[in-house]
CSV table of C-alpha atoms and ligand atoms in Angstrom, one decimal:
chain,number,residue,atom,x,y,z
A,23,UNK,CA,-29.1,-18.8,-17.5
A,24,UNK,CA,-27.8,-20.7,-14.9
A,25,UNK,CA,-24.6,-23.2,-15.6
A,26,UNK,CA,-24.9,-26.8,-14.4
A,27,UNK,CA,-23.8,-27.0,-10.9
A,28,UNK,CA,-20.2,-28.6,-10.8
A,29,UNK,CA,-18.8,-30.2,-7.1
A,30,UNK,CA,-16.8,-26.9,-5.7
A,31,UNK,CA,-13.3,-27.8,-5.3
A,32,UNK,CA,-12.1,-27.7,-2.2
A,33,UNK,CA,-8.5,-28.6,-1.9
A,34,UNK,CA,-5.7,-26.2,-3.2
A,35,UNK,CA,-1.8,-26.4,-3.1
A,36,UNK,CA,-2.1,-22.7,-1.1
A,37,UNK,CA,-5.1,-20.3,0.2
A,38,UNK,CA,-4.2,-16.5,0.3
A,39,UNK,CA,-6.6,-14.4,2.5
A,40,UNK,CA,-6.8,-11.1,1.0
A,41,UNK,CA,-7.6,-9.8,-2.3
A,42,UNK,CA,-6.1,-6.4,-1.8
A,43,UNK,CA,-3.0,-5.3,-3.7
A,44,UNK,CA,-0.7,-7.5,-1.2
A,45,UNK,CA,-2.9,-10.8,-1.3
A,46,UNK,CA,-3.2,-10.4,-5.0
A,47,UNK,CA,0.3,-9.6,-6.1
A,48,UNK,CA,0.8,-12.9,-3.4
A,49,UNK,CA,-1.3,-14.7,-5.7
A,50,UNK,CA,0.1,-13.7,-8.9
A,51,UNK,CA,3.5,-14.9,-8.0
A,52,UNK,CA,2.3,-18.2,-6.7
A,53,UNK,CA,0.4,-18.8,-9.5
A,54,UNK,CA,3.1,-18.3,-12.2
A,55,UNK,CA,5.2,-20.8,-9.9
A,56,UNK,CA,2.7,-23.5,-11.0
A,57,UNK,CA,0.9,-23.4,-7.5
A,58,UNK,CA,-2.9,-24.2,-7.5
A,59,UNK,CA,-4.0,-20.8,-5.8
A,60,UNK,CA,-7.7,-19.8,-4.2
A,61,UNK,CA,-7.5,-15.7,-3.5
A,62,UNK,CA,-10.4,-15.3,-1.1
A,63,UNK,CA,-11.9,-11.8,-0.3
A,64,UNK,CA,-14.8,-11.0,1.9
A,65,UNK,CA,-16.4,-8.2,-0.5
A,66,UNK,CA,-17.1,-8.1,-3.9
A,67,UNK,CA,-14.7,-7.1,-6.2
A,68,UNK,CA,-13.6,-4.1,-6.6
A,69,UNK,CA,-14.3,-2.2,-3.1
A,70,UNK,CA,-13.5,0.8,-2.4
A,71,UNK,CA,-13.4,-0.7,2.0
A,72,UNK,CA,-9.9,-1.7,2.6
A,73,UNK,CA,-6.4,-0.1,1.0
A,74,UNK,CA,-6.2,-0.4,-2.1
A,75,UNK,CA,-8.8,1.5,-3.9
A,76,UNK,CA,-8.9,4.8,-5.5
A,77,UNK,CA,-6.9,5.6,-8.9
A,78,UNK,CA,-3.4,7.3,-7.6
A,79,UNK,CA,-0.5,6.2,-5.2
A,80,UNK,CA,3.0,7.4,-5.1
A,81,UNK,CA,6.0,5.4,-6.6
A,82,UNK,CA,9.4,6.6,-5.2
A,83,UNK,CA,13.2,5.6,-5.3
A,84,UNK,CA,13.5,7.7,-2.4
A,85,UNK,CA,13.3,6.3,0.9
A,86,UNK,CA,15.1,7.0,4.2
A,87,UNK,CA,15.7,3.3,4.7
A,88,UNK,CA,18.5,1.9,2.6
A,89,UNK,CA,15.9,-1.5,2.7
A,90,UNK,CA,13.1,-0.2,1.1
A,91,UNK,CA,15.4,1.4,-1.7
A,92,UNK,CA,17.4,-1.8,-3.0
A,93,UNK,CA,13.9,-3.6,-3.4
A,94,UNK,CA,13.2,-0.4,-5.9
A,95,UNK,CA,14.6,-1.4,-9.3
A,96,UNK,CA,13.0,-4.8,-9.0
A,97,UNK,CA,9.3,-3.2,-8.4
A,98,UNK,CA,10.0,-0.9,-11.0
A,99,UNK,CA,10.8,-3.9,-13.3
A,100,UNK,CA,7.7,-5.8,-12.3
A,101,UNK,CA,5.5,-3.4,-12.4
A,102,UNK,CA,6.6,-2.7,-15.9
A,103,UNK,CA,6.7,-6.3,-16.7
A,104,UNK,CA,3.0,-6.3,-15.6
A,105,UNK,CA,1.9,-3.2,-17.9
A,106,UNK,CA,3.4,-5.4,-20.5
A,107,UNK,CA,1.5,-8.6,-19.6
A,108,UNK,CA,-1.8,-6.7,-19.8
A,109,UNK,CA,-0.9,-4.1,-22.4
A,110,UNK,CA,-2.3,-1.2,-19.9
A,111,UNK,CA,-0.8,1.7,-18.8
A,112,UNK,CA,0.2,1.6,-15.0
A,113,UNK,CA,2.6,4.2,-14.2
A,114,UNK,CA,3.5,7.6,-15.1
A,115,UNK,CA,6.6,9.5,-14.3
A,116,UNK,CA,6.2,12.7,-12.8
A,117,UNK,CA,9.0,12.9,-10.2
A,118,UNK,CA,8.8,13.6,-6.4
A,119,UNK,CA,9.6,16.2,-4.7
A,120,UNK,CA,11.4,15.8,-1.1
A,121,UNK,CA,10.6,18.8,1.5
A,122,UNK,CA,12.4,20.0,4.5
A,123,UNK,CA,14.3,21.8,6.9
A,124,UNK,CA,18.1,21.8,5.5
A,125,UNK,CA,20.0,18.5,7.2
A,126,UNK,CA,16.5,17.2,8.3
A,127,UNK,CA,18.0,13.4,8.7
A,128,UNK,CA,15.6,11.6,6.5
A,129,UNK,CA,15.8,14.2,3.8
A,130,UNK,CA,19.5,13.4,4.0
A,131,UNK,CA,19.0,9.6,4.1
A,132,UNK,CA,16.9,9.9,0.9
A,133,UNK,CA,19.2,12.0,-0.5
A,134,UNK,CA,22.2,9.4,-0.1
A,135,UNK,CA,20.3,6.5,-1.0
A,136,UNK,CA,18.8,8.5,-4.6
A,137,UNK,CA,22.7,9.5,-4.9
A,138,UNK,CA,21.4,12.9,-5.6
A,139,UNK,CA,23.8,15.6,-4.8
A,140,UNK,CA,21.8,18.1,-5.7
A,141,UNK,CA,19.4,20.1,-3.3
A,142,UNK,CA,16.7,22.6,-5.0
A,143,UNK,CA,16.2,26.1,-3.5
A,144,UNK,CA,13.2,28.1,-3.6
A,145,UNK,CA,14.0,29.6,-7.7
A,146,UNK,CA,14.7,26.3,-9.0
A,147,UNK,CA,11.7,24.7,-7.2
A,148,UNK,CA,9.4,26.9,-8.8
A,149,UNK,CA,10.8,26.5,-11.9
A,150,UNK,CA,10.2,22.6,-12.0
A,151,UNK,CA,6.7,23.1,-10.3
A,152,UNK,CA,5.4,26.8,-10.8
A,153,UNK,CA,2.8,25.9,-8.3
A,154,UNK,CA,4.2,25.1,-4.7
A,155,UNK,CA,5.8,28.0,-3.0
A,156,UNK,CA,8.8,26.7,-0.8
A,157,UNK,CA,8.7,28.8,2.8
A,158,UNK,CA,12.0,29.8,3.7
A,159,UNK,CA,14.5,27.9,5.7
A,160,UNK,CA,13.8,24.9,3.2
A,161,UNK,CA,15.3,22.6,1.0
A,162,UNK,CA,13.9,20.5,-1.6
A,163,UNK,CA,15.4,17.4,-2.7
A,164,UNK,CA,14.0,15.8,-6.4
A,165,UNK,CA,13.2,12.2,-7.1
A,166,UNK,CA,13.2,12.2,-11.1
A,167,UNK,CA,12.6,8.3,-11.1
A,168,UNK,CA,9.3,9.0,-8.8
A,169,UNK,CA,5.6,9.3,-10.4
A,170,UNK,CA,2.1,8.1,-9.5
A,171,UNK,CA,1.0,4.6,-9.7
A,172,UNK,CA,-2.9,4.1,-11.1
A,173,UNK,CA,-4.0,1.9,-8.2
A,174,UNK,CA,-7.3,0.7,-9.1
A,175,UNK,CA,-6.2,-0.4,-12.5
A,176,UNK,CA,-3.2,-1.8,-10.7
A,177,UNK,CA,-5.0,-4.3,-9.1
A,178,UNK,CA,-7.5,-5.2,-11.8
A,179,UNK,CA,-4.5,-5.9,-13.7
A,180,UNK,CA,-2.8,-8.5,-10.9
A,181,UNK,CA,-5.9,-10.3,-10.6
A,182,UNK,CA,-5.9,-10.9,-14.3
A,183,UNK,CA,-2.7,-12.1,-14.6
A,184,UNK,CA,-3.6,-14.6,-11.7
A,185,UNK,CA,-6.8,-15.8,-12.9
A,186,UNK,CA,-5.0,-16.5,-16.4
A,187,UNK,CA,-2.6,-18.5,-14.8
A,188,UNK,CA,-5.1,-20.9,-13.6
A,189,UNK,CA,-5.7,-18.8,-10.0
A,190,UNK,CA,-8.9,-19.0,-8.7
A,191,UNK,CA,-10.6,-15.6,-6.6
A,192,UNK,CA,-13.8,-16.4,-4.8
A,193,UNK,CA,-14.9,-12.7,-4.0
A,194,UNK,CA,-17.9,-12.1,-1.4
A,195,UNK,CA,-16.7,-15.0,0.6
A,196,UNK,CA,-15.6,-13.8,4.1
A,197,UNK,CA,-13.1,-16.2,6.1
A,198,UNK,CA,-15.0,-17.2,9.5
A,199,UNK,CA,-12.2,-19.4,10.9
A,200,UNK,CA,-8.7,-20.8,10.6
A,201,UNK,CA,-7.5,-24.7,11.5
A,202,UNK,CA,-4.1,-24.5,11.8
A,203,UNK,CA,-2.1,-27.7,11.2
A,204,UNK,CA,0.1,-29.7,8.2
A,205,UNK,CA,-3.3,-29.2,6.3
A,206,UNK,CA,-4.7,-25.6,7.0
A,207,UNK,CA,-8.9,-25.3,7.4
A,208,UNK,CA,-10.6,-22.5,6.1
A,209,UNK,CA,-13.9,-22.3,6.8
A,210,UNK,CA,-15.6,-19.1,5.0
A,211,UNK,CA,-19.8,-17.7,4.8
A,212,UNK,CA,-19.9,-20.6,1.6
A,213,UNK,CA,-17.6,-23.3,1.8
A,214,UNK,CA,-14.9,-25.2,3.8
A,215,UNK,CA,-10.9,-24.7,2.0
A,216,UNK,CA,-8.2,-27.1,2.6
A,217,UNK,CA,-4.2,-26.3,1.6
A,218,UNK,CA,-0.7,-27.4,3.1
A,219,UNK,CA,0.1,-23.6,3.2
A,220,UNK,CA,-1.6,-20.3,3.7
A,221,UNK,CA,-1.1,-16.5,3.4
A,222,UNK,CA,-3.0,-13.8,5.6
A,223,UNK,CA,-2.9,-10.0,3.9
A,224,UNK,CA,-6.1,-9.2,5.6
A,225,UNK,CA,-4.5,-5.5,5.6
A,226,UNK,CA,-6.8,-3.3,8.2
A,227,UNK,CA,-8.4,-7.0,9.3
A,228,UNK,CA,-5.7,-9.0,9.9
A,229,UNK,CA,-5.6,-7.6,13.9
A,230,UNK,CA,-8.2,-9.0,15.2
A,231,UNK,CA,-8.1,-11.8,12.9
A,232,UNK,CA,-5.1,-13.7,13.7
A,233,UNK,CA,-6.5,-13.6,17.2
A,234,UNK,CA,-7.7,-17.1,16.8
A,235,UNK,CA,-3.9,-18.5,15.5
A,236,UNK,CA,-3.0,-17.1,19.2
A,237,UNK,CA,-1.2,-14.0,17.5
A,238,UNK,CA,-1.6,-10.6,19.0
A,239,UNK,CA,0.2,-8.2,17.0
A,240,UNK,CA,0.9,-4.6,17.5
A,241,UNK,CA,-1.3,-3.4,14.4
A,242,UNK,CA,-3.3,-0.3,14.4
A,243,UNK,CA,-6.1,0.5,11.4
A,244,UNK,CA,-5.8,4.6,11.1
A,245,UNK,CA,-8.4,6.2,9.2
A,246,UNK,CA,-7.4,8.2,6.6
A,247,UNK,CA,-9.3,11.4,4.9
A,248,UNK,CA,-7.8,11.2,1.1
A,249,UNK,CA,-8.7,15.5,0.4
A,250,UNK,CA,-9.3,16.9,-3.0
A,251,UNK,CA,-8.3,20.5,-3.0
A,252,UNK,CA,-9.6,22.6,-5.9
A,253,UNK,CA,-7.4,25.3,-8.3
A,254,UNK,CA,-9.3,29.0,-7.1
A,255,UNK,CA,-8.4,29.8,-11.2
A,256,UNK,CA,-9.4,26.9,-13.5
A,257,UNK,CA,-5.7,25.8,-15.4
A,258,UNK,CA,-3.6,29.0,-13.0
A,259,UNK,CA,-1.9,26.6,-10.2
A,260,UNK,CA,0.4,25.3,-12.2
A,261,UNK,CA,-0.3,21.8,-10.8
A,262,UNK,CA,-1.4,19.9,-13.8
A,263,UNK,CA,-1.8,16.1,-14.2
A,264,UNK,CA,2.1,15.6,-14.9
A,265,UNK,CA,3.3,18.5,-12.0
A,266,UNK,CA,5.6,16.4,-9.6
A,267,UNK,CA,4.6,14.5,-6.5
A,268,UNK,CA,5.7,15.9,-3.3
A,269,UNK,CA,6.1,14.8,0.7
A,270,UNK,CA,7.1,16.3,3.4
A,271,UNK,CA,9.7,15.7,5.9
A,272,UNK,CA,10.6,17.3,9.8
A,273,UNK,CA,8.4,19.9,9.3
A,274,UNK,CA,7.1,21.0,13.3
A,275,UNK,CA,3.8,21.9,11.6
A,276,UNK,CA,3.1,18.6,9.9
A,277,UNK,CA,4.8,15.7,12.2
A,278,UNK,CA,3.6,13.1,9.8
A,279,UNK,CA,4.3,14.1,6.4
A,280,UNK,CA,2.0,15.8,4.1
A,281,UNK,CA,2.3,14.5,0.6
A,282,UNK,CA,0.4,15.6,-2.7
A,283,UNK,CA,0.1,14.3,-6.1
A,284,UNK,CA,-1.1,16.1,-9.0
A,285,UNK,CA,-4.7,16.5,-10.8
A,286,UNK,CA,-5.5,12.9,-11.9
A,287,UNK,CA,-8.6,11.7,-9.7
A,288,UNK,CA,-10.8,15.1,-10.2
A,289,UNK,CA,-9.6,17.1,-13.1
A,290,UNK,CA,-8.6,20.5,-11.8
A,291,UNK,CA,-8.3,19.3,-7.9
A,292,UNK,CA,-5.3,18.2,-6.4
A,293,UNK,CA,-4.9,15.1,-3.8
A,294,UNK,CA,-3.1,16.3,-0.4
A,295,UNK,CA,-3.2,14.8,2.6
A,296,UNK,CA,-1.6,13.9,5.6
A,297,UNK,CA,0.3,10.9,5.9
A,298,UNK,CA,-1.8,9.9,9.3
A,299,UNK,CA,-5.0,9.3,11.0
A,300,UNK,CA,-7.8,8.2,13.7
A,301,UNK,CA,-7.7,5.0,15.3
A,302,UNK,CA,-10.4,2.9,14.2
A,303,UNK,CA,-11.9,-0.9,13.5
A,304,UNK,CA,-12.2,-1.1,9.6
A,305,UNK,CA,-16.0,-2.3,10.1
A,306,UNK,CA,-16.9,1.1,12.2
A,307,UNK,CA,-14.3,3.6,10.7
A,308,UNK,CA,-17.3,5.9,10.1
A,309,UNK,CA,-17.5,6.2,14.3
A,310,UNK,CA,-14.3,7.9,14.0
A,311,UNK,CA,-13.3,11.2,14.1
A,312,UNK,CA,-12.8,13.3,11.2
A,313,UNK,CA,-9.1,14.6,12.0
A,314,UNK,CA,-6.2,17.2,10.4
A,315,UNK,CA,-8.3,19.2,7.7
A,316,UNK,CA,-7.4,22.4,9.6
A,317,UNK,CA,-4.0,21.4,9.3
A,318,UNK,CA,-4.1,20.3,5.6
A,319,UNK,CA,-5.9,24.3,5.1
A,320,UNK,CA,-3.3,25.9,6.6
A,321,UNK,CA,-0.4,24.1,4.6
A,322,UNK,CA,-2.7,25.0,1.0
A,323,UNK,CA,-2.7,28.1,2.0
A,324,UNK,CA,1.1,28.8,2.3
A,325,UNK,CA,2.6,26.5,-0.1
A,326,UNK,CA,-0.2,26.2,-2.6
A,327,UNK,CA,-2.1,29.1,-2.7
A,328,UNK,CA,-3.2,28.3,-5.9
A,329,UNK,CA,-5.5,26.3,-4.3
A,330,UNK,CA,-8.5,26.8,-2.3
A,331,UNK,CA,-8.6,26.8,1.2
A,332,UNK,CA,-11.1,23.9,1.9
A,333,UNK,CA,-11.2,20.5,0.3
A,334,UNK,CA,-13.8,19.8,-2.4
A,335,UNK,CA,-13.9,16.1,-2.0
A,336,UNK,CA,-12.8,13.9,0.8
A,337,UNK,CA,-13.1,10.0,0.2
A,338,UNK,CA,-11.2,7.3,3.2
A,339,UNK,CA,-9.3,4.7,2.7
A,340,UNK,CA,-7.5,2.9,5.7
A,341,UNK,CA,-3.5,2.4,7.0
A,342,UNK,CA,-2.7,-0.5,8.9
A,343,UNK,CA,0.4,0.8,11.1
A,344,UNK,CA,3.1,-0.4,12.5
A,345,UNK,CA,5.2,0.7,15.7
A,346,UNK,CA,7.8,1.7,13.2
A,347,UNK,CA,6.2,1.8,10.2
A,348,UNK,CA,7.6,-1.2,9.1
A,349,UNK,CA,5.9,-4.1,7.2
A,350,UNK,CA,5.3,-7.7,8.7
A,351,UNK,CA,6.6,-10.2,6.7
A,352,UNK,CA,6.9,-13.3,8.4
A,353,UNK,CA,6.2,-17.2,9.1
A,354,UNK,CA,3.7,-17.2,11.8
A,355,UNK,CA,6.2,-18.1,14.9
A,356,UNK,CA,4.0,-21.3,15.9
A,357,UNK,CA,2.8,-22.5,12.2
A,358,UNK,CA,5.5,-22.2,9.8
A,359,UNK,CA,3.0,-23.3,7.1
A,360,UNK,CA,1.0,-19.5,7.6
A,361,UNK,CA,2.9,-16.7,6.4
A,362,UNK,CA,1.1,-13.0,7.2
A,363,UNK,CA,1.8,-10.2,5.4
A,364,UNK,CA,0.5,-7.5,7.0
A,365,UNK,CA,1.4,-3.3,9.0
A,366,UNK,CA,2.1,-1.5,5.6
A,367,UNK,CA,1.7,1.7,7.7
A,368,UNK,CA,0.6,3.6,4.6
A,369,UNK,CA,3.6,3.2,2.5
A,370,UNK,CA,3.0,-0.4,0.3
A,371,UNK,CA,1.5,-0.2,-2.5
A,372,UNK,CA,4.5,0.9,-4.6
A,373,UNK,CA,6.4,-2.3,-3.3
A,374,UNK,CA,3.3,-4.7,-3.7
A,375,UNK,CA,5.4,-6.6,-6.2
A,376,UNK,CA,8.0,-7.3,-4.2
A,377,UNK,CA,6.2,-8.0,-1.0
A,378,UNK,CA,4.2,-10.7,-3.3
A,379,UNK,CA,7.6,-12.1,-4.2
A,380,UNK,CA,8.8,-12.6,-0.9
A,381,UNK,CA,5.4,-13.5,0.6
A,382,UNK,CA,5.6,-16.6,-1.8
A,383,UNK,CA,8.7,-17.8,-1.8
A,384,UNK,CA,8.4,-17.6,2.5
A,385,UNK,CA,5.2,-19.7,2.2
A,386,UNK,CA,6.9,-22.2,0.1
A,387,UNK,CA,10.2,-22.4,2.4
A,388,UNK,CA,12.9,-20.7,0.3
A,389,UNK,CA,16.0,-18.3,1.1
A,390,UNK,CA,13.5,-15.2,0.8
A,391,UNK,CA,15.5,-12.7,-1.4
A,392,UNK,CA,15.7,-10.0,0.2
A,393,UNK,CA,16.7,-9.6,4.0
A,394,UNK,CA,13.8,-10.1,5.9
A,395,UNK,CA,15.1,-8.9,9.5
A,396,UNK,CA,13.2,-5.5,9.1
A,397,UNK,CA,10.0,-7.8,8.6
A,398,UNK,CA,10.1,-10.0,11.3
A,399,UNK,CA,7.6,-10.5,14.0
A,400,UNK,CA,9.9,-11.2,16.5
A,401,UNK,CA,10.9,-7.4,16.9
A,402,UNK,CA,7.8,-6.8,18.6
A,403,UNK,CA,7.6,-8.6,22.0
A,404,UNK,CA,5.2,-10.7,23.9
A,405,UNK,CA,2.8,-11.4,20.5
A,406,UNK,CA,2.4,-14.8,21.6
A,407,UNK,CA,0.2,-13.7,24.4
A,408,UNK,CA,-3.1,-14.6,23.4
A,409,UNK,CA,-5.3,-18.0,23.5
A,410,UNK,CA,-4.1,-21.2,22.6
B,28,FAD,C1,-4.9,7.3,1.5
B,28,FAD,C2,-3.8,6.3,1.2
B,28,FAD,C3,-2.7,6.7,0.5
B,28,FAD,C4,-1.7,5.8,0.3
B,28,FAD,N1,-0.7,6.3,-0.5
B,28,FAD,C5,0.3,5.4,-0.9
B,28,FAD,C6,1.3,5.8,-1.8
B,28,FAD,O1,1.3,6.9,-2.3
B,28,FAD,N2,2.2,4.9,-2.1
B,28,FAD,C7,2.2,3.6,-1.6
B,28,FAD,O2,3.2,2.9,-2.0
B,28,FAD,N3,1.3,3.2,-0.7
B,28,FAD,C8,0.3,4.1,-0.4
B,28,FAD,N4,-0.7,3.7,0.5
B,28,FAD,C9,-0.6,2.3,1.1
B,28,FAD,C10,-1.1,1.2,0.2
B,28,FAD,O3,-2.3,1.6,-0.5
B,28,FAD,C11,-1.4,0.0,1.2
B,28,FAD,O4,-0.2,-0.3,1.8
B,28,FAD,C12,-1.9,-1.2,0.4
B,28,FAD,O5,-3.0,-0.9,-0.4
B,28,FAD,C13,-2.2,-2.3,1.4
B,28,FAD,O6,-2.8,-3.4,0.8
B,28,FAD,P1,-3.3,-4.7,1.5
B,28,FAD,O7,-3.5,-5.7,0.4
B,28,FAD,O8,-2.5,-5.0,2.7
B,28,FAD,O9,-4.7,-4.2,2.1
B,28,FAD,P2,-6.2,-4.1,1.5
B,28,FAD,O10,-6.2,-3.5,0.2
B,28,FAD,O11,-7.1,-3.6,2.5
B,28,FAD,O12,-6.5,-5.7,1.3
B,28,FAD,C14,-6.9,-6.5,2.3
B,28,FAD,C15,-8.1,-7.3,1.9
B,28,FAD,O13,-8.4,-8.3,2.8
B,28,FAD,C16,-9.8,-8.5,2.8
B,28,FAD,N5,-10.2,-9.2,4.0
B,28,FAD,C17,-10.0,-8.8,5.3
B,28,FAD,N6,-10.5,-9.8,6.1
B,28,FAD,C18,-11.0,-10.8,5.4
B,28,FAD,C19,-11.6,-12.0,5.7
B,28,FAD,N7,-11.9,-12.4,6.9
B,28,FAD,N8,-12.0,-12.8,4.6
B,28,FAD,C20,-11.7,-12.4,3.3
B,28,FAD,N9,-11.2,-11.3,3.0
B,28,FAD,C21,-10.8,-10.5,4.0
B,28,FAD,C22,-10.3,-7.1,2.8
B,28,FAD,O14,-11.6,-7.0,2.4
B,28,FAD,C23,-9.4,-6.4,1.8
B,28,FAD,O15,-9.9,-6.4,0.5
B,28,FAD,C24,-1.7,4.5,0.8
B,28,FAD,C25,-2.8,4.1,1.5
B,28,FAD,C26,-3.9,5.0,1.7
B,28,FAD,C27,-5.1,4.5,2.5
B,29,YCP,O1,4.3,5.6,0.1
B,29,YCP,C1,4.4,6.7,-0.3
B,29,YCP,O2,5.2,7.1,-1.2
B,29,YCP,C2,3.4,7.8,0.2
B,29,YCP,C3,4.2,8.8,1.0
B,29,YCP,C4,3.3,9.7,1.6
B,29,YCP,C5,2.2,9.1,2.4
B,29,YCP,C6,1.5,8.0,1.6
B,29,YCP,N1,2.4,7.1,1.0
């Protein structure tokens, strides 16, 4: 049946361009804050095309960066404050295990920012996770407050929470074209927006599209093949749904980082990959070349050889990196009234709530609460170089 066609509203207090974990968490904050909120996304909801799909990400304390750390206890809180708002079940604690050469530097940073002062050796690894052989000349470092965030229930859950709060998400609706000025055009494949403020968390997009605001910024979409690896004996790896998380750091092998999380996806397969990709454009990534599974195989076969050898399932799912590997957070430098949120570099989903927070309270011109000099566009030169 079809409902009696209503006049689409046009006009909203702010437009967020987005609906991935970023945009929406964006979203949820502004809409609690009272603010009249359209959420626009170019597919239909859920995809599986952008960054945040699939059911698992990590959640750490433990980062080398004493930044990333302090905005920790507040993500824990929200993301706890969100399980309660939608009575689901978003997080479980399984702890994270650190890897690496003894004195690796960001090993030690992670250690001094957890206050650990413990460092696991080879026995008292394998006690904690039976599974994972440590190869000598290695430390371990644990993360007890760590565990594994269920990402596609994550975001179902933030969009709720918006929409109840009077937000609005027009799905299938791509954005075509900006007009920057005090009131902000958005002209998408249905329909023509108009807001004093806007927010772009375009994730693997938001390159190319902030082309037309005259922005070129260093961001590059890697391709990323997310491997399920399967247990050789059904139940013998020792790697069952509440084993830790683990990542490694400084090893010569593994440049990157290769991280793991236990059997939650596929039951009986473990996720490991490595923490980098190929270049690609979000819309071709299948031109792209299939990279680091011969790496990944030889990593299973010493510190896991519980597993098989070759990965059962691969699925992608795309970073948006940085130079450093640090988000963007920032007022566009011409148009204060645009905020972009973008360059997660494969490590944002855990601190989606917070990034939302400050995302928000940039777009509507407060003290942000944090200390956004990490996130600043200004650290990369010469972005103004393009049109306009
Ligand atoms: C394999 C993998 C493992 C990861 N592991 C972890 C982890 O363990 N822990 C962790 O914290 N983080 C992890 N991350 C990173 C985290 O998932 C991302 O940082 C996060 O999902 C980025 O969210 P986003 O909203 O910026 O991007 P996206 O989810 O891609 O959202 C952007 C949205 O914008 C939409 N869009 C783009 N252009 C337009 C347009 N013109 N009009 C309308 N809509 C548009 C897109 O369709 C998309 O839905 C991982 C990422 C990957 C890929
Ligand atoms: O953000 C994280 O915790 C993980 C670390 C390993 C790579 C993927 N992202």
């Amino acid at each position: 049946m079809t409902a009696p066609s209503q006049p689409q509203k046009s006009t909203y207090d702010v437009i967020v361009i987005g609906a991935g974990i970023q945009g929406s968490f964006t979203a949820y904050h502004l809409a609690q804050r009272h603010q009249d909120t359209l959420l626009l996304e170019q597919f239909l909801v859920p995809h599986s095309r952008g960054s945040s799909h699939g059911q698992s990400r990590i959640i750490r304390s433990a980062y080398p960066q004493e930044f990333y750390s302090r905005m920790m206890p507040e993500c824990f809180r929200l993301w706890q404050q969100l399980e309660a708002e939608t009575g689901t079940t978003l997080y479980r604690q399984t702890g994270l295990v650190l890897l690496g050469p003894p004195g690796e530097p960001e090993l030690e940073a992670c250690r001094r920012n957890l206050g650990v002062e413990e460092v696991l050796d080879a026995a008292a690894l394998s006690r904690r996770f039976p599974g994972f052989q440590m190869q000598a000349g290695q430390v371990a470092v644990l993360d007890s407050t760590a565990g594994v965030l269920f990402a596609d229930r994550a975001l179902r859950a933030v969009q709720e929470v918006f929409r109840r709060h009077g937000g609005t998400l027009r799905d299938g609706e791509k954005v075509l074209s900006i007009q920057p000025g005090a009131t902000v055009t958005v002209t998408t494949t249905a329909g023509v927006y108009k807001a004093p403020r806007l927010i772009i968390t375009a994730g693997a997009w938001t390159g190319a599209f902030v082309e037309q605001l005259g922005l070129r910024l260093p961001l590059q979409p890697l391709r990323i093949n997310v491997c399920y690896w399967r247990e050789k004996q059904p139940g013998s790896a020792g790697l069952g749904s509440v084993s830790p998380c683990f990542l490694t750091l400084g090893l010569s092998q593994a440049p990157h980082g290769i991280y793991g999380l236990p059997s939650i996806e596929y039951p009986g397969m473990m996720k490991v990959c490595y923490h980098h990709g190929s270049p690609t454009d979000p819309d071709k990534r299948d031109q792209a070349p299939s990279s680091d599974i011969a790496l990944l195989s030889s990593f299973i076969s010493s510190y896991l050889p519980g597993l098989e050898s070759q990965p059962a399932v691969m699925e992608t799912c795309l970073y948006t990196n940085t130079p450093d590997e640090d988000f963007i957070l920032d007022r566009h430098p011409k148009f204060s009234n645009i905020v972009i949120g973008a360059g997660f570099s494969g490590h944002g989903f855990k601190l989606a709530p917070v990034v939302g927070k400050l995302l928000c309270e940039l777009s509507l011109g407060e003290e942000p609460s944090y200390n956004m000099a990490h996130f600043a566009i200004s650290r990369f030169p010469g972005v103004l170089g393009a049109a306009q």
